[in-house]
mmCIF file of the C-alpha atoms, coordinates in Angstrom:
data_MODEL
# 
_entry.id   MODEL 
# 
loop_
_atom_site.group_PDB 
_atom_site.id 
_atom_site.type_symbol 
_atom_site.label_atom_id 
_atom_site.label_alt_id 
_atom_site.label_comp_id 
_atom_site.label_asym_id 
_atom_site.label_entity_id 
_atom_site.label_seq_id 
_atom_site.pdbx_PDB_ins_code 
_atom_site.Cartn_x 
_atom_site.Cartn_y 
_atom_site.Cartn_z 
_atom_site.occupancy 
_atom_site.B_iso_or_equiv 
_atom_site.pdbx_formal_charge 
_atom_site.auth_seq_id 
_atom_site.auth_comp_id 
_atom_site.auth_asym_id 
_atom_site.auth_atom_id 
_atom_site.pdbx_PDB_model_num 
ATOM 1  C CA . UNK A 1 1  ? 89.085  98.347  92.318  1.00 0.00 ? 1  UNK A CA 1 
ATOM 2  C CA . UNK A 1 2  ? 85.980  99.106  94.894  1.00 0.00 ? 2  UNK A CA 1 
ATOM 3  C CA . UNK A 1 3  ? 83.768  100.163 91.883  1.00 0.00 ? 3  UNK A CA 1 
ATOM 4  C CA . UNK A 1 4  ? 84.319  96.736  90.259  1.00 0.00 ? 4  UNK A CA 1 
ATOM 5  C CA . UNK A 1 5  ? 83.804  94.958  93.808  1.00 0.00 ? 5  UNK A CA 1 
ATOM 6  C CA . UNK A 1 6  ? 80.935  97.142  93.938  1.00 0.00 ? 6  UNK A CA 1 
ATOM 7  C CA . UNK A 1 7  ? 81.692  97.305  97.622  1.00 0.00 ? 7  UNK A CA 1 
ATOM 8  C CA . UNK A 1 8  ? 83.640  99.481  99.785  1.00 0.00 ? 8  UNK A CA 1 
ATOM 9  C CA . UNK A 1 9  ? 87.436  98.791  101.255 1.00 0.00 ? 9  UNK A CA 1 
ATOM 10 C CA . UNK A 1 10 ? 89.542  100.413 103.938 1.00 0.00 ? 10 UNK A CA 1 
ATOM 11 C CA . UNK A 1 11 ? 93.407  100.860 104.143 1.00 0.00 ? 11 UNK A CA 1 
ATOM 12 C CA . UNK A 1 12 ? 94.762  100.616 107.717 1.00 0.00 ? 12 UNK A CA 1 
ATOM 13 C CA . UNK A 1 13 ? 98.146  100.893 108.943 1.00 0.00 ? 13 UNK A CA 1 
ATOM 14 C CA . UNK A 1 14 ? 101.107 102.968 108.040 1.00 0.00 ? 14 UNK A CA 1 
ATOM 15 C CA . UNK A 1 15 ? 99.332  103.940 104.551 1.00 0.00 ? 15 UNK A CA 1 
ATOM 16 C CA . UNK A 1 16 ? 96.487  105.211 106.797 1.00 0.00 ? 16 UNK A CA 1 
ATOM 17 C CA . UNK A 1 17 ? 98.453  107.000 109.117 1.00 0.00 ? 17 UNK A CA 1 
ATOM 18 C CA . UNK A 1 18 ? 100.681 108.572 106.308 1.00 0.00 ? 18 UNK A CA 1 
ATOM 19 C CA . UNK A 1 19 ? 104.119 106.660 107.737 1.00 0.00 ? 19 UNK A CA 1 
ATOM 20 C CA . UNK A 1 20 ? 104.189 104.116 104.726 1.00 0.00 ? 20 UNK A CA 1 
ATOM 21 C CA . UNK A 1 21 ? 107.620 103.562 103.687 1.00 0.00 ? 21 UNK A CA 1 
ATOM 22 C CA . UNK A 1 22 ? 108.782 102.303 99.967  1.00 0.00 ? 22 UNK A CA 1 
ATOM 23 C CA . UNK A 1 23 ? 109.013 99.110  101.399 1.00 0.00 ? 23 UNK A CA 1 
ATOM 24 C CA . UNK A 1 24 ? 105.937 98.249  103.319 1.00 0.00 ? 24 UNK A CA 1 
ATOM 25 C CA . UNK A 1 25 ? 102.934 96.537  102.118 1.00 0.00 ? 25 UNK A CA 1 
ATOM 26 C CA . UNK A 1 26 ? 99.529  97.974  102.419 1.00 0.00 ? 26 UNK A CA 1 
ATOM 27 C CA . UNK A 1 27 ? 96.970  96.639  104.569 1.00 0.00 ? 27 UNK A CA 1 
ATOM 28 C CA . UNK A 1 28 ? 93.579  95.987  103.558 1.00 0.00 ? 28 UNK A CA 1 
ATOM 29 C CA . UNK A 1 29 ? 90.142  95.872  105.015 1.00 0.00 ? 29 UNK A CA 1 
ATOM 30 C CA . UNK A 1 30 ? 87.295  94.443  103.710 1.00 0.00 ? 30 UNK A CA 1 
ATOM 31 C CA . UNK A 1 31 ? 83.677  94.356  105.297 1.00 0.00 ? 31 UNK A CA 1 
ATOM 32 C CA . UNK A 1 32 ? 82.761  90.196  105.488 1.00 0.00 ? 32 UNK A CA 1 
ATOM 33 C CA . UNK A 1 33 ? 80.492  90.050  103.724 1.00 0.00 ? 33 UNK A CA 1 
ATOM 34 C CA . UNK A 1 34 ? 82.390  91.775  100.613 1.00 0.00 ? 34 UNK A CA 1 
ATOM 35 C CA . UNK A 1 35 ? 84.338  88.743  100.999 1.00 0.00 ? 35 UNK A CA 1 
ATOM 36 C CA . UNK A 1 36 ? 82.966  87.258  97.396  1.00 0.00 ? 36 UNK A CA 1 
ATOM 37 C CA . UNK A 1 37 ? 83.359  90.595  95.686  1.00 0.00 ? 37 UNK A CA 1 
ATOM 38 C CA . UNK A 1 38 ? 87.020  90.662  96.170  1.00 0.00 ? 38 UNK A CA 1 
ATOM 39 C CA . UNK A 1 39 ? 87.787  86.854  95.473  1.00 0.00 ? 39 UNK A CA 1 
ATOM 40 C CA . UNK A 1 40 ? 90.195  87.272  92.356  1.00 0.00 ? 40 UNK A CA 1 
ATOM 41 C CA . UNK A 1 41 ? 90.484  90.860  92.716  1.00 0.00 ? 41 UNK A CA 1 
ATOM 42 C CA . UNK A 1 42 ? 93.520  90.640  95.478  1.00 0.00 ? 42 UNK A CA 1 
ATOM 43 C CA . UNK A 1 43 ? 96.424  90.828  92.935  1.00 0.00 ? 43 UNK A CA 1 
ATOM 44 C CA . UNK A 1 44 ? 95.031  94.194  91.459  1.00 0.00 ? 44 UNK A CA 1 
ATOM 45 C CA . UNK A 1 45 ? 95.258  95.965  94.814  1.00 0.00 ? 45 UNK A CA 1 
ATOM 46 C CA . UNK A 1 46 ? 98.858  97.803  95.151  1.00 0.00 ? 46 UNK A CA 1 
ATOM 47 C CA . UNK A 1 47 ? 101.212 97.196  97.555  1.00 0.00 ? 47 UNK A CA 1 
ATOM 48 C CA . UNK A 1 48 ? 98.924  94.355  98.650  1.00 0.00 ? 48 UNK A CA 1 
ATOM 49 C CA . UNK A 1 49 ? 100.973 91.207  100.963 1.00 0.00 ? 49 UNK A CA 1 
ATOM 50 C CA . UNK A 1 50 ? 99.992  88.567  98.945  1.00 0.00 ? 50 UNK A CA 1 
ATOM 51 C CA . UNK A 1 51 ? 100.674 86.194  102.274 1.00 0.00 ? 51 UNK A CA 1 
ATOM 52 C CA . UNK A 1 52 ? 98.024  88.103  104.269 1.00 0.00 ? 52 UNK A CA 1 
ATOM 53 C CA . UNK A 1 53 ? 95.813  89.429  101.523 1.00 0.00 ? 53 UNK A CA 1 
ATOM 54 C CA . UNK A 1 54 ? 92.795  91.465  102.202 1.00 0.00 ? 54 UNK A CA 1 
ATOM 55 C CA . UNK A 1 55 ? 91.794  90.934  105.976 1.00 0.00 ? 55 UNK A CA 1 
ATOM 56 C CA . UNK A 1 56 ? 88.102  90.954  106.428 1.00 0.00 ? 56 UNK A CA 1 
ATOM 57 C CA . UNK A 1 57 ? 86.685  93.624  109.228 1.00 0.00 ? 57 UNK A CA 1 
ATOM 58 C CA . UNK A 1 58 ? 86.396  97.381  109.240 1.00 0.00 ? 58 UNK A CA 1 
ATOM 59 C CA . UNK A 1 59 ? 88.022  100.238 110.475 1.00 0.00 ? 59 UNK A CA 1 
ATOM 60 C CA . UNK A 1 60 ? 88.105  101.050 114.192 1.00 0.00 ? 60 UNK A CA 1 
ATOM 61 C CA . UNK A 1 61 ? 88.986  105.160 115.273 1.00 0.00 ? 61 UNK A CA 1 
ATOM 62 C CA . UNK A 1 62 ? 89.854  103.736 118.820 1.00 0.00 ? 62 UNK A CA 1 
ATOM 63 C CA . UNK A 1 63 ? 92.835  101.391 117.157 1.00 0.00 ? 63 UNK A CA 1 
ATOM 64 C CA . UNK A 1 64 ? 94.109  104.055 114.609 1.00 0.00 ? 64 UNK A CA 1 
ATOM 65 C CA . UNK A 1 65 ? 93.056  106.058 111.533 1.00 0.00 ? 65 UNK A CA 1 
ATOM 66 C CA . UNK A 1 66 ? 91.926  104.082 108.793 1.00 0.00 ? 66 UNK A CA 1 
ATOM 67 C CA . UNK A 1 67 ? 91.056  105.288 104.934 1.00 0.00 ? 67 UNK A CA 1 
ATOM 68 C CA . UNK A 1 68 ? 87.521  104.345 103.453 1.00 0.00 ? 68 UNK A CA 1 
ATOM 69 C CA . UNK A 1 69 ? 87.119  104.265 99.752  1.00 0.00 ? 69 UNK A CA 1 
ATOM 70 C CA . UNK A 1 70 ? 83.512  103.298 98.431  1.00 0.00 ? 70 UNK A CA 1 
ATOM 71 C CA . UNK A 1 71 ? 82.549  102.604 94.888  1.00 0.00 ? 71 UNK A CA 1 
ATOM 72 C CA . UNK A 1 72 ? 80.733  105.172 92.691  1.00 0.00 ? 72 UNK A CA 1 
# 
């Protein structure tokens, strides 16, 4: 997914912290302005809350642990 964005993406939450239960949804982070990279991307992202979709910002060690993945 990042390497057809071209940009990076973070995963925050309980995926990040390693508490993710069948159930939840993953949360996504996206820098703003990888905004347009992402546009009709969304529904390939797993586990993705299609009501929230990919929130724009980037991961902050004082809130919690957050997973970076940037494209090759």
């Amino acid at each position: 997914m990042v390497n057809k964005a071209g940009r990076p993406l973070e995963v925050i939450g309980s995926a990040a912290r390693g508490q993710r239960k069948p159930t939840s949804d993953i949360d996504y982070l996206e820098p703003h302005t990888s905004l347009p990279y992402y546009k009709g991307l969304e529904r390939e992202l797993p586990g993705l809350d299609p009501e929230h979709g990919i929130v724009p910002g980037v991961g902050n060690p004082e809130i919690g642990p957050f997973i970076r993945f940037e494209p090759k």
